[in-house]
Amino acid sequence: MFGTPAYIHSDRGTSFMSQEVKNFLTSNGIASSRTTPYNPQGNEQAERYNGIIWKIVQLALKNKNLPVSHWEDVLNESLHSIWSLLRTATNETPHKRMFKFVRRTRNGSATPSWLTIPGPILLKKHVRHSKFDPLIQEVSLIEGNHEYAHIRFPEGRKTTVSTRDLAPLPSIVENGSDSIETPPPSHEQDYTPSDPTPSQNSPAPTVETPLPQNATTPQSITAPPFQNVTPRRSSKIRQLPAYL
């Protein structure tokens, strides 16, 4: 189905590496190697993967409250979770990377919660008559699954679309972080038209603070007189170009 392998490794020593097997592998251009039996350090990659599988089996047994002797009952489910796990390095699952299609089982695909509740959703518009038209429009969801959804347009027309073109409505959080907070009242006195305004001729209240004995009275600081400075002009001489 997949052709001849490029490399074969045996962790059973010379038990499966007779001279006939070696000649067969050599004639077909297959590289081979072997390690000592019952020596996990000689096959670290396979033993590490076996440890990952065993951890997942233990988690499945604990989730179902089963003893360790029933590990075979959860082995298929554990292997499925490994094959269906998305790898960040390749952005694909091991099953899809090898077979080029998504693994289909009873728990292989999940449906978002917003696709199970009929109501308003957003649909991507692939055809627009003008660049100023919105990219999405609001439609009503009738029913849907993880692949397709049955929707109704505002004018009453019904159709089936792919869930890749759908999105849930943005949730509006009331009394959340978007609410405008009123500033705290200031301690300064605010004057309203009904209140009497302070007289301009009345002197402002002054607060006398005692000066230390060694302190000297600061001299009055006067601002320099305003000078009328002419703006800087460019010294470039403008003239008509001299044509040849």
Coordinates of C-alpha atoms in Angstrom, one line a residue:
M1 CA 0.0 0.0 0.0
F2 CA 2.8 2.4 0.9
G3 CA 5.7 0.8 -1.0
T4 CA 8.9 -0.5 0.5
P5 CA 10.2 1.2 3.6
A6 CA 13.5 3.1 3.6
Y7 CA 14.7 2.0 7.1
I8 CA 13.9 -0.9 9.4
H9 CA 15.1 -1.1 13.0
S10 CA 14.8 -4.2 15.3
D11 CA 15.1 -4.1 19.1
R12 CA 15.3 -7.9 19.4
G13 CA 19.0 -8.2 18.6
T14 CA 19.8 -10.9 15.9
S15 CA 16.5 -12.8 16.4
F16 CA 14.9 -11.2 13.3
M17 CA 18.1 -10.4 11.4
S18 CA 19.1 -13.6 9.8
Q19 CA 21.3 -13.6 6.7
E20 CA 18.3 -14.2 4.4
V21 CA 16.5 -11.2 5.8
K22 CA 19.6 -9.1 5.4
N23 CA 20.1 -10.1 1.8
F24 CA 16.4 -9.4 1.1
L25 CA 16.6 -5.9 2.6
T26 CA 19.9 -5.2 0.8
S27 CA 18.5 -6.3 -2.6
N28 CA 15.5 -3.9 -2.2
G29 CA 17.6 -1.0 -1.0
I30 CA 16.3 -1.0 2.6
A31 CA 18.6 0.1 5.4
S32 CA 18.5 -1.9 8.7
S33 CA 19.8 -1.7 12.2
R34 CA 19.4 -3.5 15.5
T35 CA 19.9 -3.0 19.2
T36 CA 20.3 -5.4 22.1
P37 CA 17.0 -6.9 23.4
Y38 CA 15.7 -5.8 26.8
N39 CA 17.8 -2.6 26.6
P40 CA 15.5 0.5 26.5
Q41 CA 18.4 2.9 26.4
G42 CA 19.3 1.5 22.9
N43 CA 15.9 2.5 21.4
E44 CA 15.1 5.7 23.2
Q45 CA 12.7 7.1 20.6
A46 CA 10.4 4.1 20.6
E47 CA 10.5 3.7 24.4
R48 CA 9.7 7.4 24.9
Y49 CA 6.6 7.0 22.6
N50 CA 5.6 3.9 24.5
G51 CA 5.7 6.0 27.7
I52 CA 3.4 8.6 26.2
I53 CA 0.9 5.9 25.2
W54 CA 1.0 4.4 28.7
K55 CA 0.4 7.8 30.3
I56 CA -2.7 8.3 28.1
V57 CA -3.9 4.8 28.9
Q58 CA -3.6 5.5 32.6
L59 CA -5.6 8.8 32.3
A60 CA -8.3 6.9 30.4
L61 CA -8.5 4.2 33.1
K62 CA -8.7 6.9 35.8
N63 CA -11.4 8.7 33.9
K64 CA -13.6 5.6 33.7
N65 CA -12.7 4.3 37.2
L66 CA -11.2 1.0 35.8
P67 CA -8.3 -1.0 37.2
V68 CA -5.1 -1.3 35.3
S69 CA -5.9 -4.8 34.2
H70 CA -8.6 -3.3 31.8
W71 CA -6.0 -1.4 29.8
E72 CA -7.0 -3.1 26.6
D73 CA -10.5 -1.7 26.8
V74 CA -9.2 1.9 26.5
L75 CA -6.2 1.3 24.2
N76 CA -8.1 2.1 21.0
E77 CA -9.5 5.3 22.4
S78 CA -6.0 6.3 23.7
L79 CA -4.4 5.7 20.3
H80 CA -7.1 7.7 18.6
S81 CA -6.5 10.7 20.9
I82 CA -2.8 10.5 19.9
W83 CA -3.4 10.2 16.2
S84 CA -6.0 13.0 16.3
L85 CA -3.9 15.5 18.3
L86 CA -2.8 18.6 16.4
R87 CA 1.0 19.0 16.2
T88 CA 2.1 22.6 16.3
A89 CA 5.2 21.9 14.3
T90 CA 3.3 20.7 11.3
N91 CA -0.1 22.2 12.0
E92 CA -1.6 18.8 11.2
T93 CA -2.5 15.6 13.0
P94 CA -0.4 12.5 12.5
H95 CA -3.4 10.7 10.8
K96 CA -4.0 13.6 8.4
R97 CA -0.3 14.0 7.7
M98 CA -0.1 10.3 6.6
F99 CA -3.5 9.7 5.0
K100 CA -4.4 13.3 3.9
F101 CA -7.9 13.1 5.3
V102 CA -9.4 13.7 8.8
R103 CA -9.9 10.7 11.0
R104 CA -13.6 10.0 11.2
T105 CA -14.9 8.3 14.4
R106 CA -17.7 8.9 16.9
N107 CA -15.5 11.3 18.9
G108 CA -13.2 12.4 16.1
S109 CA -14.8 15.8 15.4
A110 CA -16.5 18.3 17.7
T111 CA -19.3 20.8 17.0
P112 CA -19.1 24.3 18.5
S113 CA -21.8 25.2 21.0
W114 CA -23.0 28.1 19.0
L115 CA -23.8 25.8 16.0
T116 CA -26.2 23.8 18.2
I117 CA -28.4 26.7 19.2
P118 CA -30.7 28.3 16.5
G119 CA -30.3 32.0 16.3
P120 CA -28.5 34.9 14.6
I121 CA -25.0 34.3 13.3
L122 CA -22.6 35.9 10.8
L123 CA -22.1 34.7 7.2
K124 CA -19.1 35.7 5.0
K125 CA -20.1 37.3 1.7
H126 CA -18.2 35.9 -1.3
V127 CA -19.9 38.1 -3.9
R128 CA -20.0 41.9 -3.4
H129 CA -21.2 44.4 -5.9
S130 CA -19.0 47.1 -4.5
K131 CA -15.9 47.3 -2.4
F132 CA -17.9 49.4 0.1
D133 CA -20.3 46.5 0.8
P134 CA -19.8 44.8 4.1
L135 CA -17.7 41.6 4.2
I136 CA -20.3 39.8 6.4
Q137 CA -24.1 39.7 6.8
E138 CA -26.3 38.6 9.6
V139 CA -28.4 35.4 9.0
S140 CA -30.5 33.0 11.1
L141 CA -29.2 29.5 11.9
I142 CA -31.8 26.8 11.6
E143 CA -29.6 23.7 12.3
G144 CA -26.0 22.7 11.8
N145 CA -23.2 20.3 12.4
H146 CA -19.4 20.4 12.3
E147 CA -19.4 20.5 8.5
Y148 CA -22.6 22.2 7.2
A149 CA -25.3 24.5 8.4
H150 CA -28.8 25.3 7.3
I151 CA -29.5 29.0 7.4
R152 CA -32.2 31.6 6.6
F153 CA -31.5 35.0 5.0
P154 CA -33.4 38.1 6.1
E155 CA -35.5 38.0 2.9
G156 CA -36.7 34.4 3.9
R157 CA -34.5 32.4 1.5
K158 CA -33.0 29.2 2.9
T159 CA -29.8 27.5 1.9
T160 CA -27.0 25.2 3.2
V161 CA -23.5 26.6 3.6
S162 CA -20.2 25.4 5.0
T163 CA -19.4 26.1 8.6
R164 CA -16.0 27.6 7.5
D165 CA -18.0 30.7 6.3
L166 CA -19.9 31.1 9.6
A167 CA -19.0 32.9 12.8
P168 CA -20.8 33.6 16.1
L169 CA -22.1 37.1 16.9
P170 CA -19.8 39.1 19.2
S171 CA -21.1 39.0 22.7
I172 CA -22.1 42.3 24.3
V173 CA -21.0 42.5 27.9
E174 CA -23.1 44.8 30.0
N175 CA -21.6 46.6 32.9
G176 CA -18.2 45.4 31.8
S177 CA -15.0 47.1 31.0
D178 CA -16.6 49.1 28.2
S179 CA -18.8 51.0 30.6
I180 CA -17.8 54.7 31.2
E181 CA -16.8 55.4 34.7
T182 CA -17.8 58.7 36.2
P183 CA -14.9 60.6 37.6
P184 CA -14.9 61.2 41.4
P185 CA -16.1 64.6 42.6
S186 CA -13.3 67.1 43.0
H187 CA -12.7 68.9 46.2
E188 CA -12.4 72.3 44.6
Q189 CA -15.4 74.6 44.8
D190 CA -17.4 75.0 41.6
Y191 CA -19.1 78.3 41.0
T192 CA -22.5 78.2 39.3
P193 CA -24.5 81.2 37.9
S194 CA -26.7 81.2 41.0
D195 CA -23.7 81.5 43.3
P196 CA -22.1 84.8 43.9
T197 CA -18.9 85.1 41.9
P198 CA -15.8 86.3 43.8
S199 CA -15.0 90.0 43.4
Q200 CA -12.1 90.8 41.2
N201 CA -11.0 93.7 43.5
S202 CA -11.0 91.6 46.6
P203 CA -7.6 90.4 47.6
A204 CA -6.8 86.7 47.4
P205 CA -6.3 84.9 50.7
T206 CA -2.7 84.4 51.6
V207 CA -1.1 81.9 53.8
E208 CA 1.9 83.1 55.8
T209 CA 4.5 80.4 56.5
P210 CA 7.3 81.0 58.9
L211 CA 10.7 81.1 57.3
P212 CA 13.7 79.4 58.9
Q213 CA 16.3 81.7 60.6
N214 CA 19.0 81.1 58.0
A215 CA 16.8 81.5 55.0
T216 CA 17.0 84.6 52.8
T217 CA 14.2 86.3 51.0
P218 CA 14.2 85.4 47.3
Q219 CA 14.6 88.2 44.8
S220 CA 11.8 89.0 42.4
I221 CA 12.2 87.4 39.1
T222 CA 11.3 89.6 36.1
A223 CA 10.6 88.2 32.6
P224 CA 12.9 89.5 29.8
P225 CA 11.4 92.1 27.5
F226 CA 9.7 90.8 24.3
Q227 CA 11.9 91.2 21.2
N228 CA 10.4 91.3 17.7
V229 CA 12.5 88.7 15.8
T230 CA 12.1 88.7 12.1
P231 CA 11.6 85.2 10.6
R232 CA 14.5 83.6 8.8
R233 CA 14.3 83.7 5.0
S234 CA 16.0 81.5 2.5
S235 CA 19.0 82.9 0.8
K236 CA 18.4 81.0 -2.4
I237 CA 18.2 83.2 -5.5
R238 CA 15.3 82.2 -7.8
Q239 CA 15.7 82.7 -11.5
L240 CA 14.5 81.2 -14.7
P241 CA 16.4 78.1 -15.9
A242 CA 19.0 78.7 -18.6
Y243 CA 18.0 76.5 -21.6
L244 CA 20.6 75.3 -24.0

